Short mmCIF file of C-alpha atoms in Angstrom, two decimals:
data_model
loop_
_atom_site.label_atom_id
_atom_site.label_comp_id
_atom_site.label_asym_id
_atom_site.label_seq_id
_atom_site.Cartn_x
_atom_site.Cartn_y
_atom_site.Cartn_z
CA UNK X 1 0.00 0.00 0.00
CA UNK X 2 1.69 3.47 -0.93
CA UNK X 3 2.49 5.54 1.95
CA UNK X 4 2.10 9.23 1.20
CA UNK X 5 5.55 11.26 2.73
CA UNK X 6 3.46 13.47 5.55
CA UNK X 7 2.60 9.64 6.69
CA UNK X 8 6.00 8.42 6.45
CA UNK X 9 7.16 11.49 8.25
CA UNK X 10 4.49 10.68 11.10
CA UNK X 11 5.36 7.41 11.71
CA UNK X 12 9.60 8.68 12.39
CA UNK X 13 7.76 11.25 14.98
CA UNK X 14 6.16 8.71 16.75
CA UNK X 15 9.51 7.44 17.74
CA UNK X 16 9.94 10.71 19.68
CA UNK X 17 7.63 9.32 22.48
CA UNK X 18 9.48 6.78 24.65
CA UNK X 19 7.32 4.04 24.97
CA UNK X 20 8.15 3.66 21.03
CA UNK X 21 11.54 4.41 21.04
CA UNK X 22 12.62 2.29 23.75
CA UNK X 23 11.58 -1.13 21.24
CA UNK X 24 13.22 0.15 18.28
CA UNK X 25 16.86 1.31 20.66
CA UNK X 26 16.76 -2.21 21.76
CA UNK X 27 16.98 -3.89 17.87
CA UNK X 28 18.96 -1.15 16.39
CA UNK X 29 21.71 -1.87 19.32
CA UNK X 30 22.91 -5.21 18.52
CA UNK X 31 23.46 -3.91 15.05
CA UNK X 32 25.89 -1.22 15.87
CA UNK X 33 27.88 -3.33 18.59
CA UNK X 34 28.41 -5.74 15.33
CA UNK X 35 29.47 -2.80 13.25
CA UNK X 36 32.01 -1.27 15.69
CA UNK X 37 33.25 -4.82 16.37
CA UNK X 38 34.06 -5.31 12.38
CA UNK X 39 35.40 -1.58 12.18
CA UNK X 40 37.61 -1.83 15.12
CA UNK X 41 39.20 -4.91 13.69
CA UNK X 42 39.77 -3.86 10.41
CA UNK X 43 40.60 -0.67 11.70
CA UNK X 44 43.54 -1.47 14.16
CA UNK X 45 44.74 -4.72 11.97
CA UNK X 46 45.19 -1.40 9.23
CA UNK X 47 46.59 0.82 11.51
CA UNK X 48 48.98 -1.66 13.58
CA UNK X 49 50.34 -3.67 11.03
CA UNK X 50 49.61 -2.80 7.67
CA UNK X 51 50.42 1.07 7.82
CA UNK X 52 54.05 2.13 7.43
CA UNK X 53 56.05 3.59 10.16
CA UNK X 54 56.41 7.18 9.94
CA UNK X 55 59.23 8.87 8.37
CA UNK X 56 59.88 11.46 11.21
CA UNK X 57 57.66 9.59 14.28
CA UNK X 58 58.77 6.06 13.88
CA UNK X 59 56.42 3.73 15.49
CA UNK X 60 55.28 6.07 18.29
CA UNK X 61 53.04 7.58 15.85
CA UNK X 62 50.46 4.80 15.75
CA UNK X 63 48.66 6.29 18.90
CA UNK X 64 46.86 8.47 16.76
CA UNK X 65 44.46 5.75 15.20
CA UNK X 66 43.38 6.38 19.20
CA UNK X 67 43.62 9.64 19.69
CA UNK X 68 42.55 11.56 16.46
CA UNK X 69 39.42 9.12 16.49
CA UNK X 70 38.69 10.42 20.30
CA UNK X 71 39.36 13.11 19.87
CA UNK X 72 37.00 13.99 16.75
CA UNK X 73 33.95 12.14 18.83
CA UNK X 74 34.56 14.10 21.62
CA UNK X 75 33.90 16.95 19.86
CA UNK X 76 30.95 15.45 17.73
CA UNK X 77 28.94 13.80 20.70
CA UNK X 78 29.26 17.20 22.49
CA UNK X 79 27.43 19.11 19.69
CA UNK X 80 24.89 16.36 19.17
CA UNK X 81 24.57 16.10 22.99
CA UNK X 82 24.07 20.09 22.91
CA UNK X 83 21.66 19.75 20.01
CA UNK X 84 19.44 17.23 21.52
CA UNK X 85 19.90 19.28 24.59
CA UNK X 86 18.57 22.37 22.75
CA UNK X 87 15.33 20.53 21.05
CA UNK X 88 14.61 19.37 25.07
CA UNK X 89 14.84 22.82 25.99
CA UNK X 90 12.49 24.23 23.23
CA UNK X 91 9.65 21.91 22.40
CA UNK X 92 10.02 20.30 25.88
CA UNK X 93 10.51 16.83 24.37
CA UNK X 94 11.43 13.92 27.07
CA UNK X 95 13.18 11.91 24.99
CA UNK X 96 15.34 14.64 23.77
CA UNK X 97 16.49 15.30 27.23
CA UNK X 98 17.49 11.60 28.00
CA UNK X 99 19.04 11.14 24.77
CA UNK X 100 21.50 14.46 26.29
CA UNK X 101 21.92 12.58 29.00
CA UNK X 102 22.62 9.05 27.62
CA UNK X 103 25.58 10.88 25.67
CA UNK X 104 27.10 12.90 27.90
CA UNK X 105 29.51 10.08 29.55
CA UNK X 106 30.67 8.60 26.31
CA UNK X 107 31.30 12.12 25.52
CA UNK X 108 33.41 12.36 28.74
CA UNK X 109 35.50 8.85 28.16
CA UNK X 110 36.10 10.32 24.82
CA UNK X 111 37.52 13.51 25.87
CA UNK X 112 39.43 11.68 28.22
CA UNK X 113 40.84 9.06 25.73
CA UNK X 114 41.57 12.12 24.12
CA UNK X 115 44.17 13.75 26.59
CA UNK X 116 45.38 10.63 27.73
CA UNK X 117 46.10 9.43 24.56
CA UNK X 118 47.49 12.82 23.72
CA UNK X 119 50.12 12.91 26.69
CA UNK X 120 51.56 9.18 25.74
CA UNK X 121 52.18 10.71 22.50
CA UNK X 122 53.40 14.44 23.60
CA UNK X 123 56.07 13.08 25.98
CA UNK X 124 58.40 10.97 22.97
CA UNK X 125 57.62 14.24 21.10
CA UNK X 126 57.43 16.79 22.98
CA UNK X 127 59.61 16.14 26.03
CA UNK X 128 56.47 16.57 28.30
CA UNK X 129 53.29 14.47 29.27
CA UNK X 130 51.89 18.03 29.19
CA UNK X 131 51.81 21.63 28.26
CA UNK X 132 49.21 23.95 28.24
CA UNK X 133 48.85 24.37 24.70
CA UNK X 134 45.85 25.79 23.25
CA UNK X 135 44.21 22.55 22.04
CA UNK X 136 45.31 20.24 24.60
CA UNK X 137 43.77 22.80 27.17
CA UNK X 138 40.44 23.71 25.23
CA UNK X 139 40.05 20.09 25.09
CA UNK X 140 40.65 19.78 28.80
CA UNK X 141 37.78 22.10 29.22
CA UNK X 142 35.50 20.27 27.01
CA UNK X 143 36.02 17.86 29.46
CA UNK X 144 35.34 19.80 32.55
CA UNK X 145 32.00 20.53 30.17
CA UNK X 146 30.72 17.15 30.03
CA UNK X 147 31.29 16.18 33.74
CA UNK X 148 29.87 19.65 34.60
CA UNK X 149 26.77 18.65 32.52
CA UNK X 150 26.22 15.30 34.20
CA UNK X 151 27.14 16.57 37.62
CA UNK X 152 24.51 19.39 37.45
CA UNK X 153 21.68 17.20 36.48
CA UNK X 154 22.32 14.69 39.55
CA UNK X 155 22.39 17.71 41.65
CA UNK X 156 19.03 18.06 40.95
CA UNK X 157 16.25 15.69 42.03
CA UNK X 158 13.83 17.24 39.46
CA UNK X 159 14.06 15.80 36.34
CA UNK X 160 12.58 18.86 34.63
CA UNK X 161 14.53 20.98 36.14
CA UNK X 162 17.71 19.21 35.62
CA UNK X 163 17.16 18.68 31.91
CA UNK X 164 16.74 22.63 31.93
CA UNK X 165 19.50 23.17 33.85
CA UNK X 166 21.76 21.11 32.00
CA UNK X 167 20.66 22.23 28.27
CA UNK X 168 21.91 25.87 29.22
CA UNK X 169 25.15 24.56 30.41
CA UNK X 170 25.54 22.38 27.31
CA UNK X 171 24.21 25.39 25.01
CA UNK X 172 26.90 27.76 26.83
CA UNK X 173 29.88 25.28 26.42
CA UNK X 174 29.23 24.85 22.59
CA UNK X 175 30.97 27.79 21.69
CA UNK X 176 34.66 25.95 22.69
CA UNK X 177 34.49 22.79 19.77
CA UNK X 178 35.52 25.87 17.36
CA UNK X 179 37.51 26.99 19.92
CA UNK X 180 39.53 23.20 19.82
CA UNK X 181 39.31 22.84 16.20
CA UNK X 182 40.79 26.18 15.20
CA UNK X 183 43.48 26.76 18.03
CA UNK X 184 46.12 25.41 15.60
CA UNK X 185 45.10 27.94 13.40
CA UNK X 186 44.16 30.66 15.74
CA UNK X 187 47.07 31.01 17.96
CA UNK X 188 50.69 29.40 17.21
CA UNK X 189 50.60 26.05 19.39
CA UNK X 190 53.20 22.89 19.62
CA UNK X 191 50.11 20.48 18.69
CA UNK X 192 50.73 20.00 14.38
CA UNK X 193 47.72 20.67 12.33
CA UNK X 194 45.55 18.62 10.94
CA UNK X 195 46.32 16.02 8.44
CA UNK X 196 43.02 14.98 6.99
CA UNK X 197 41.04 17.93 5.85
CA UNK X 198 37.93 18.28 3.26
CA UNK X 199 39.72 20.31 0.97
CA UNK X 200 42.75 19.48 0.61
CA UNK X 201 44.93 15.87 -0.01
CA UNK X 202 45.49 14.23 2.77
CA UNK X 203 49.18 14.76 3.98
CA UNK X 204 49.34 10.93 4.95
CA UNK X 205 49.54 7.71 3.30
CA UNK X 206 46.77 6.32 1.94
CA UNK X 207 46.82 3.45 4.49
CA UNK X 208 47.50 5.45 7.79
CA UNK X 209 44.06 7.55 6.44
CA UNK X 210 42.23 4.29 5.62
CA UNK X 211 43.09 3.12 9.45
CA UNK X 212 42.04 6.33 11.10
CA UNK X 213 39.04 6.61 9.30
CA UNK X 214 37.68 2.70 10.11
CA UNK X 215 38.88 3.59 13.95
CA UNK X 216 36.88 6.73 13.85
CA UNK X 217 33.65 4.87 12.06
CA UNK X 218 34.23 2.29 15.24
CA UNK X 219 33.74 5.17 17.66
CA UNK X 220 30.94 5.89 16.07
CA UNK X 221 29.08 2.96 16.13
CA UNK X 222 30.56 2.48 19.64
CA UNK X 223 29.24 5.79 20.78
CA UNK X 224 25.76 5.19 19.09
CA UNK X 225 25.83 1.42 21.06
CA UNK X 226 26.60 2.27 23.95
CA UNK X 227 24.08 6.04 23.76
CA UNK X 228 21.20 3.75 23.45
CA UNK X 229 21.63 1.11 26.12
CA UNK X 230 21.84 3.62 28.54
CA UNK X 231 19.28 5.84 27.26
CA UNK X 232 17.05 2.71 27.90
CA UNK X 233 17.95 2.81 31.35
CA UNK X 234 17.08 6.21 31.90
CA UNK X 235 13.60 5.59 29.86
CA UNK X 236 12.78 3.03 32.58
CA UNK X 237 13.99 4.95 35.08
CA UNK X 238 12.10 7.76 34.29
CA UNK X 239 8.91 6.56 33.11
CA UNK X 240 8.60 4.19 35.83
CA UNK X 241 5.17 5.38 36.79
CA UNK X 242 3.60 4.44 33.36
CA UNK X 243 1.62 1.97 32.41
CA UNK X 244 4.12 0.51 29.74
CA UNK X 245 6.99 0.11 31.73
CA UNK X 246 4.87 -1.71 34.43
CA UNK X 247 3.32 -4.24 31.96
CA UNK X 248 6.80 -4.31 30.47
CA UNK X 249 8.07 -5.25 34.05
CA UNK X 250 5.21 -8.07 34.49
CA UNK X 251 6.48 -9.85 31.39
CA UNK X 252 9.96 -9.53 32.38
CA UNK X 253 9.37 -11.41 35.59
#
């Protein structure tokens, strides 16, 4: 039967409620573990034996199929974070606030895979596990953001409040992802530039690219994963006191 688009478009809005969405998380996650559990293999057999060793790095430069990976998702899960954030904050959408909140720790072990990943590879370089260059430190504050974010909402015992609370924070802190992505640009730092960019070649062999790319599609499906198991948790503990969830909770036991 043909299914005009304003239908089609209706039935992706009913997924907005979560008594719907909390079905179609659950089949949609298995999927995505699979993915990131292909990507990552590919990915790090590319990157760890298949790649050449650098011409100036050696071998020590392999801990960037790590960190450029976590460090591009940190800065990617904060905006969606902030953007799902912002649509909670507007149209007052629950799911939209829980799907802020389901992000904000992967966001957080990103940012910190970031740095720590960063300092392994700044001391052979460098000289130092750390300096307080201008990307290292925005990125230390992006951070401080997303562990701000989740330590304001459990300040807060009302929900409502919290998610409002929280959006403002996250709608604040949005301004510093330009502030990480341009500080090579912006001020003269020790952290190089970037290698892969959307207009230019890539000033990397074809297989170091190829690598960083499948490790940063495995963070992605990673991130997505792991986003929706836990905003399932927060659906049930949320809407506890409806109908759905207890009924769900009879045919559980």
């Amino acid at each position: 039967m043909y299914s005009s688009p304003r239908n089609r478009l209706m039935n992706w809005f009913s997924f907005s409620s979560p008594a719907t969405f909390y079905p179609l998380a659950g089949k949609l996650i298995p999927l995505f573990w699979v993915l990131a559990t292909l990507l990552g293999v590919a990915g790090l057999w590319i990157s760890f034996f298949v790649a050449p060793a650098d011409a100036v790095q050696g071998q020590g430069y392999r801990i960037i199929f790590v960190h450029v990976p976590a460090s591009w998702m940190s800065m990617f899960i904060y905006m969606v974070m902030a953007a799902w954030a912002a649509i909670g904050l507007i149209f007052n959408t629950r799911l939209s606030a829980m799907m802020a909140q389901a992000l904000a720790p992967t966001g957080a072990l990103m940012a910190f895979l970031s740095l720590w990943t960063g300092a392994f590879w700044g001391k052979p370089m460098w000289g130092a596990w750390w300096v307080w260059d201008a990307r290292l430190t925005s990125e230390l504050i992006l951070l401080f953001l997303f562990l701000g974010f989740m330590a304001l909402q459990a300040s807060i015992d009302d929900a409502r409040r919290a998610d409002k609370a929280g959006a403002i924070l996250a709608l604040v802190g949005i301004v510093n992802v330009p502030i990480i992505y341009f500080s090579v640009k912006w001020w003269n730092t020790l952290h190089q530039g970037s290698s892969v960019s959307m207009t230019k070649a890539p000033a990397m062999a074809h297989t170091m690219l190829w690598g960083m790319l499948l490790m940063a599609l495995c963070f992605w499906m990673y991130s997505i994963a792991i986003a929706l198991m836990r905003v399932r948790v927060i659906i049930l503990e949320r809407e506890s006191h409806s109908d759905w969830v207890k009924n769900l909770k009879v045919l559980q036991s």
